[in-house]
Short mmCIF file of C-alpha atoms in Angstrom, two decimals:
data_model
loop_
_atom_site.label_atom_id
_atom_site.label_comp_id
_atom_site.label_asym_id
_atom_site.label_seq_id
_atom_site.Cartn_x
_atom_site.Cartn_y
_atom_site.Cartn_z
CA MET X 974 144.86 142.98 -8.28
CA ALA X 975 145.31 139.40 -7.48
CA SER X 976 148.93 140.79 -6.39
CA CYS X 977 147.06 143.44 -3.81
CA THR X 978 145.10 141.09 -1.89
CA SER X 979 148.23 138.50 -0.78
CA MET X 980 146.74 136.23 2.02
CA GLU X 981 149.69 133.51 3.42
CA GLU X 982 148.20 129.94 5.02
CA ASP X 983 148.78 129.37 8.29
CA GLY X 984 146.57 125.90 8.84
CA ASN X 985 144.07 125.70 7.56
CA HIS X 986 143.76 129.31 7.91
CA THR X 987 144.13 132.33 5.52
CA SER X 988 146.54 135.59 7.48
CA VAL X 989 146.80 138.87 5.72
CA ALA X 990 150.34 139.63 4.45
CA MET X 991 149.69 142.88 2.95
CA PHE X 992 147.50 145.52 3.22
CA ILE X 993 146.04 148.23 0.76
CA LEU X 994 146.33 151.92 1.02
CA LEU X 995 143.61 153.54 -1.61
CA GLY X 996 145.51 156.66 -0.67
CA LEU X 997 143.91 160.54 -0.91
CA SER X 998 142.63 159.68 -4.55
CA ASP X 999 142.69 156.79 -6.74
CA GLU X 1000 142.20 159.67 -9.87
CA LYS X 1001 145.51 159.08 -11.79
CA GLU X 1002 145.69 162.93 -13.03
CA LEU X 1003 144.79 163.98 -9.38
CA GLN X 1004 147.70 161.37 -8.23
CA LEU X 1005 150.07 162.87 -10.62
CA ILE X 1006 149.24 167.03 -9.64
CA LEU X 1007 149.40 166.29 -5.35
CA PHE X 1008 152.81 164.69 -6.25
CA PRO X 1009 155.11 167.67 -6.89
CA VAL X 1010 152.93 169.57 -4.30
CA PHE X 1011 153.54 167.31 -0.79
CA LEU X 1012 157.34 166.29 -2.29
CA GLY X 1013 157.79 170.06 -2.00
CA ILE X 1014 155.91 169.83 1.61
CA TYR X 1015 158.22 167.39 2.49
CA LEU X 1016 161.25 168.81 1.49
CA VAL X 1017 160.20 172.00 3.11
CA THR X 1018 159.74 170.30 6.48
CA LEU X 1019 163.03 169.00 6.34
CA ILE X 1020 165.24 171.76 5.34
CA TRP X 1021 163.38 174.25 7.56
CA ASN X 1022 163.55 171.99 10.49
CA LEU X 1023 167.42 170.69 9.93
CA GLY X 1024 168.02 174.53 9.07
CA LEU X 1025 166.84 175.10 12.41
CA ILE X 1026 168.46 172.28 14.65
CA ILE X 1027 172.33 173.49 12.60
CA LEU X 1028 171.30 177.21 13.65
CA ILE X 1029 170.93 176.01 16.82
CA ARG X 1030 174.17 173.82 17.05
CA ILE X 1031 176.60 177.06 15.68
CA ASN X 1032 175.21 179.47 17.65
CA SER X 1033 176.24 179.85 21.16
CA ASN X 1034 174.19 182.42 22.29
CA LEU X 1035 171.19 180.05 21.82
CA HIS X 1036 172.29 177.35 23.90
CA THR X 1037 169.89 177.50 26.22
CA PRO X 1038 167.14 174.65 27.64
CA MET X 1039 164.58 176.67 25.38
CA TYR X 1040 166.29 176.30 22.21
CA LEU X 1041 167.63 172.58 23.06
CA PHE X 1042 163.84 171.19 23.10
CA LEU X 1043 163.25 173.21 19.74
CA SER X 1044 166.00 171.71 18.44
CA SER X 1045 165.33 167.98 19.65
CA LEU X 1046 161.39 169.18 18.56
CA SER X 1047 162.21 170.07 14.97
CA PHE X 1048 164.38 166.18 14.94
CA ILE X 1049 161.27 164.75 15.88
CA ASP X 1050 159.25 166.65 13.17
CA ILE X 1051 161.62 165.07 10.44
CA CYS X 1052 161.43 161.61 11.62
CA TYR X 1053 157.46 162.28 12.32
CA SER X 1054 157.51 163.56 8.88
CA SER X 1055 159.60 161.12 7.13
CA SER X 1056 157.96 157.78 8.07
CA ILE X 1057 154.49 159.16 6.64
CA SER X 1058 155.69 161.32 3.72
CA PRO X 1059 158.50 159.85 1.26
CA ARG X 1060 155.45 156.24 1.29
CA MET X 1061 152.86 158.69 -0.12
CA LEU X 1062 154.46 160.49 -2.40
CA SER X 1063 155.67 156.86 -3.93
CA ASP X 1064 152.10 155.66 -3.73
CA PHE X 1065 150.60 158.69 -5.67
CA LEU X 1066 153.39 157.08 -8.84
CA CYS X 1067 152.19 153.54 -8.05
CA ASP X 1068 149.24 151.64 -9.34
CA GLU X 1069 149.11 149.32 -7.05
CA LYS X 1070 149.32 150.97 -3.56
CA THR X 1071 150.50 147.97 -1.26
CA ILE X 1072 152.10 147.83 1.88
CA SER X 1073 153.79 144.49 3.70
CA PHE X 1074 152.26 143.56 7.21
CA MET X 1075 155.79 144.30 9.03
CA ALA X 1076 155.83 147.77 6.92
CA CYS X 1077 152.48 148.92 7.55
CA ALA X 1078 153.55 147.93 11.86
CA THR X 1079 156.99 149.52 11.48
CA GLN X 1080 155.26 152.90 10.21
CA TYR X 1081 152.93 153.44 12.68
CA PHE X 1082 155.66 152.34 15.34
CA VAL X 1083 158.09 155.32 14.06
CA SER X 1084 154.92 157.72 13.74
CA ALA X 1085 153.29 156.79 16.70
CA SER X 1086 156.60 156.90 18.62
CA MET X 1087 157.00 160.79 17.51
CA GLY X 1088 153.71 161.38 18.19
CA LEU X 1089 154.02 160.96 21.59
CA ALA X 1090 157.50 162.16 22.31
CA GLU X 1091 155.81 165.26 20.77
CA CYS X 1092 153.17 165.09 23.29
CA CYS X 1093 155.57 164.62 25.91
CA LEU X 1094 158.33 167.00 24.71
CA LEU X 1095 155.17 169.65 24.59
CA ALA X 1096 154.14 169.74 28.12
CA THR X 1097 157.96 170.11 28.87
CA MET X 1098 159.11 173.09 26.88
CA ALA X 1099 155.65 174.11 28.61
CA TYR X 1100 157.40 173.72 32.00
CA ASP X 1101 160.58 175.28 30.97
CA ARG X 1102 158.19 178.18 30.21
CA TYR X 1103 156.71 178.01 33.49
CA VAL X 1104 159.98 178.00 35.38
CA ALA X 1105 161.81 180.67 33.62
CA ILE X 1106 158.80 183.26 34.12
CA GLY X 1107 158.00 181.59 37.93
CA SER X 1108 161.50 181.62 38.68
CA PRO X 1109 163.89 183.72 36.63
CA LEU X 1110 166.29 183.74 39.24
CA GLN X 1111 167.32 179.89 40.32
CA TYR X 1112 166.11 179.73 36.15
CA SER X 1113 169.74 178.39 35.28
CA ALA X 1114 170.13 176.30 38.56
CA ILE X 1115 166.68 174.68 37.84
CA MET X 1116 167.11 173.99 34.32
CA VAL X 1117 171.13 172.33 33.94
CA PRO X 1118 171.83 171.06 30.27
CA GLY X 1119 171.67 167.59 32.06
CA CYS X 1120 168.25 167.81 33.69
CA CYS X 1121 167.25 168.42 30.13
CA TRP X 1122 168.94 166.15 27.93
CA LYS X 1123 167.42 163.56 30.82
CA LEU X 1124 163.53 165.31 30.48
CA ILE X 1125 164.13 164.20 26.70
CA ALA X 1126 165.75 161.09 27.66
CA VAL X 1127 162.15 160.84 29.23
CA ALA X 1128 160.45 162.34 26.45
CA ASN X 1129 161.50 159.84 23.45
CA GLY X 1130 161.58 156.97 25.93
CA THR X 1131 157.62 157.47 26.56
CA GLY X 1132 156.87 157.69 23.27
CA PHE X 1133 158.81 154.79 22.50
CA LEU X 1134 157.45 151.95 25.01
CA SER X 1135 154.27 154.12 24.37
CA SER X 1136 153.90 152.92 20.32
CA LEU X 1137 156.10 149.64 21.21
CA ILE X 1138 153.04 148.04 23.55
CA GLU X 1139 150.54 149.81 20.79
CA THR X 1140 151.97 148.32 17.92
CA VAL X 1141 153.02 144.18 19.44
CA SER X 1142 149.40 144.43 20.58
CA CYS X 1143 147.75 145.64 17.72
CA PHE X 1144 149.79 143.50 14.93
CA HIS X 1145 149.68 141.05 17.46
CA ALA X 1146 146.22 140.54 16.90
CA TYR X 1147 144.72 137.93 13.39
CA TYR X 1148 144.33 139.49 10.20
CA CYS X 1149 142.00 137.02 7.36
CA GLY X 1150 139.63 139.14 5.85
CA THR X 1151 140.07 142.02 3.63
CA ASN X 1152 143.36 143.98 4.08
CA ILE X 1153 141.93 147.26 2.27
CA ILE X 1154 143.04 150.70 4.45
CA GLN X 1155 141.33 153.66 3.46
CA HIS X 1156 143.63 156.19 4.51
CA PHE X 1157 146.92 157.03 2.99
CA PHE X 1158 148.88 155.69 5.91
CA CYS X 1159 148.15 152.45 8.01
CA ASP X 1160 146.39 154.62 10.75
CA ILE X 1161 145.63 152.64 13.82
CA PRO X 1162 142.00 152.87 13.82
CA GLN X 1163 141.72 151.38 10.64
CA VAL X 1164 143.79 148.34 11.07
CA ILE X 1165 142.07 147.48 14.12
CA SER X 1166 138.58 147.49 12.28
CA LEU X 1167 140.74 145.23 9.64
CA SER X 1168 141.51 142.65 12.31
CA CYS X 1169 138.95 138.81 12.64
CA SER X 1170 140.31 138.49 16.76
CA ASN X 1171 138.42 140.87 19.47
CA PRO X 1172 139.43 144.23 18.93
CA PHE X 1173 138.75 145.35 22.43
CA ILE X 1174 142.05 144.79 23.53
CA CYS X 1175 143.77 147.17 21.13
CA GLN X 1176 141.06 149.27 21.52
CA MET X 1177 141.67 149.96 25.03
CA ILE X 1178 145.12 149.92 25.15
CA VAL X 1179 145.83 152.88 22.48
CA PHE X 1180 142.14 154.21 24.69
CA LEU X 1181 144.80 154.14 27.63
CA VAL X 1182 147.72 155.19 26.02
CA ALA X 1183 146.02 158.40 24.58
CA ILE X 1184 144.53 159.56 28.10
CA SER X 1185 147.86 158.63 29.78
CA VAL X 1186 150.59 159.93 27.29
CA GLY X 1187 148.01 162.70 25.08
CA LEU X 1188 145.85 164.04 28.02
CA GLY X 1189 148.51 163.93 30.25
CA SER X 1190 150.75 166.09 28.78
CA LEU X 1191 147.83 168.80 28.06
CA LEU X 1192 146.90 168.51 31.90
CA VAL X 1193 150.90 169.51 32.44
CA ILE X 1194 150.72 171.75 29.30
CA LEU X 1195 147.33 173.56 30.70
CA LEU X 1196 148.52 173.04 34.44
CA SER X 1197 151.27 175.38 33.60
CA TYR X 1198 150.30 177.73 31.79
CA GLY X 1199 147.88 178.34 34.44
CA PHE X 1200 150.65 178.73 36.53
CA ILE X 1201 152.23 181.14 34.08
CA ALA X 1202 148.73 183.16 33.77
CA ALA X 1203 149.30 183.84 37.74
CA SER X 1204 153.13 184.93 37.52
CA ILE X 1205 152.27 187.30 34.63
CA LEU X 1206 149.44 188.89 36.98
CA LYS X 1207 151.39 189.10 39.73
CA ILE X 1208 154.42 191.47 37.22
CA SER X 1209 153.36 195.55 38.18
CA SER X 1210 154.74 196.65 34.59
CA VAL X 1211 153.52 196.16 31.02
CA LYS X 1212 156.41 195.90 29.51
CA GLY X 1213 157.77 193.44 31.72
CA SER X 1214 154.29 191.39 30.87
CA SER X 1215 154.53 191.29 27.46
CA LYS X 1216 158.00 190.46 26.99
CA ALA X 1217 157.53 187.23 29.66
CA PHE X 1218 153.48 187.14 27.50
CA ASN X 1219 155.69 186.40 24.06
CA THR X 1220 158.35 183.98 25.25
CA CYS X 1221 155.36 181.67 25.40
CA ALA X 1222 153.69 182.85 22.31
CA SER X 1223 155.68 180.92 19.82
CA HIS X 1224 155.06 177.62 21.83
CA LEU X 1225 151.29 178.01 22.48
CA ALA X 1226 150.21 178.80 19.12
CA ALA X 1227 152.26 175.48 18.57
CA VAL X 1228 150.52 173.43 21.44
CA THR X 1229 147.52 175.10 19.56
CA LEU X 1230 148.05 173.77 16.08
CA SER X 1231 149.22 170.36 17.44
CA TYR X 1232 146.51 169.61 19.71
CA ASP X 1233 143.46 171.35 17.68
CA THR X 1234 143.97 169.14 15.09
CA ALA X 1235 145.02 165.97 16.49
CA LEU X 1236 142.08 166.27 18.90
CA SER X 1237 140.17 166.67 16.08
CA VAL X 1238 141.53 163.93 13.79
CA TYR X 1239 141.21 160.60 16.72
CA LEU X 1240 138.22 162.16 19.20
CA HIS X 1241 135.83 160.85 15.77
CA PRO X 1242 136.57 157.58 15.21
CA GLY X 1243 133.18 156.50 13.82
CA SER X 1244 133.87 159.22 11.47
CA SER X 1245 137.91 157.50 10.58
CA HIS X 1246 136.61 156.90 6.91
CA SER X 1247 135.27 160.04 5.32
CA MET X 1248 136.80 162.67 3.33
CA LYS X 1249 137.43 165.20 6.30
CA HIS X 1250 139.35 162.58 8.62
CA ILE X 1251 141.48 162.25 5.56
CA VAL X 1252 141.88 166.41 5.09
CA LEU X 1253 142.66 166.79 8.98
CA SER X 1254 145.25 163.42 9.37
CA VAL X 1255 146.79 165.44 6.44
CA PHE X 1256 146.90 168.31 8.08
CA TYR X 1257 148.29 167.01 11.30
CA LEU X 1258 150.72 164.90 9.72
CA ILE X 1259 152.03 166.33 7.40
CA PHE X 1260 151.91 170.35 7.54
CA VAL X 1261 152.27 170.55 11.56
CA PRO X 1262 155.90 169.03 10.77
CA MET X 1263 156.56 172.07 8.88
CA LEU X 1264 154.87 174.90 10.23
CA ASN X 1265 156.24 174.26 13.72
CA PRO X 1266 159.91 175.55 12.57
CA LEU X 1267 157.94 178.57 11.37
CA ILE X 1268 156.09 179.48 14.23
CA TYR X 1269 158.96 179.53 16.30
CA SER X 1270 161.51 181.76 13.89
CA LEU X 1271 158.56 184.56 12.98
CA ARG X 1272 159.06 186.02 15.91
CA ASN X 1273 162.05 185.11 17.55
CA LYS X 1274 164.62 187.87 17.84
CA ASP X 1275 167.57 185.64 18.88
CA ILE X 1276 166.81 183.56 16.17
CA LYS X 1277 166.79 186.17 13.49
CA GLU X 1278 169.57 187.71 14.80
CA ALA X 1279 171.49 184.64 14.60
CA LEU X 1280 170.33 184.18 10.66
CA LYS X 1281 171.72 187.11 9.94
CA ARG X 1282 175.13 186.29 11.99
CA VAL X 1283 175.50 183.04 9.94
CA THR X 1284 173.94 184.91 6.29
CA LYS X 1285 176.60 188.03 6.81
CA THR X 1286 179.84 185.24 8.14
CA LEU X 1287 178.95 183.24 4.84
CA HIS X 1288 178.04 186.35 2.89
CA LEU X 1289 181.58 187.55 3.20
CA TYR X 1290 183.26 184.06 2.79
CA LEU X 1291 182.07 183.63 -0.41
CA ILE X 1292 183.30 187.38 -0.93
CA LYS X 1293 186.82 186.55 0.53
CA ASN X 1294 187.49 183.43 -1.86
CA ASN X 1295 185.63 185.58 -4.96
CA ILE X 1296 182.79 182.02 -4.68
CA TRP X 1297 180.19 184.70 -4.79
CA THR X 1298 181.55 186.44 -7.63
CA ALA X 1299 182.28 183.89 -9.40
CA PHE X 1300 178.56 182.75 -9.27
CA ILE X 1301 177.68 186.04 -10.37
CA ILE X 1302 180.10 185.87 -13.71
CA THR X 1303 178.74 182.39 -14.27
CA ILE X 1304 175.37 184.30 -13.93
CA ARG X 1305 175.86 186.74 -16.42
CA LYS X 1306 177.25 185.09 -18.96
CA MET X 1307 174.55 182.41 -18.68
CA GLU X 1308 171.82 185.37 -19.37
CA VAL X 1309 174.49 186.58 -22.28
CA ARG X 1310 173.97 183.08 -24.22
CA ILE X 1311 170.19 183.01 -23.93
CA VAL X 1312 170.54 186.41 -24.74
CA LYS X 1313 172.00 185.19 -27.93
#
């Protein structure tokens, strides 16, 4: 265990050179069971989100502001999941779950940057839906491609700068005592609790960022949906009201899922070492990025139709080039060999 508690001498003081992540469990048998489960979840997250990005990119019918924001959300989810899952998966197979001080800071910076950018992007998507429903005739003039890209840049820039401020302030603190993080990733409340410096400034910065970015984005979402509800009530036909609501249903579900779990995780800092907190963190960091593309695809006719067109085109291409026939023949030959 000596290698796990590595320290560096700094004058007359000893500073922490690396941290120990306790992970989800210390039972080796359980870790070997969890490894394929979370590997499968991570691969599904990558495939679904990357597939959605490609589908939107190759279909001209999906080149609209809503789907541009959706593809950006999928990209953020890929980066978000990739900042946590690979490290967690490697720790399932390692006896010593150590992470260097710099790697810990980097992991938190990337994950926080993506998480905060996602909050801003969800707020942007809510505003987009408000413009589409509240001002349908001016929608194409307001949400021009240049404006959409600027909104995406602002969302990512806000996440980047906010995360940078948090990371620099919190990891610039002095760490000299215990280096055990009771989590599967470098969660900033637990990292701050290990500091030998006064944590007040770090805690205030994290709090201010959470209020300004996290709850600020939630306020924009709530205001947008308030105006959307008012616009829907003005629609006389039931069919029109239903159609307007359906355009927001997927986004509303994604917002509820993201904010409900995030607030459950971070509004109870005193329970940050509990198993409930860790389970909620797993759902928020691992499952939500996997579920987002599914939520947006299940009831979306445009995406379903685009997927059917791509599948049909691919099928015709395979038949035209005899690739599908060759594949079927190969499978049947393998079946015959297995029978023999």
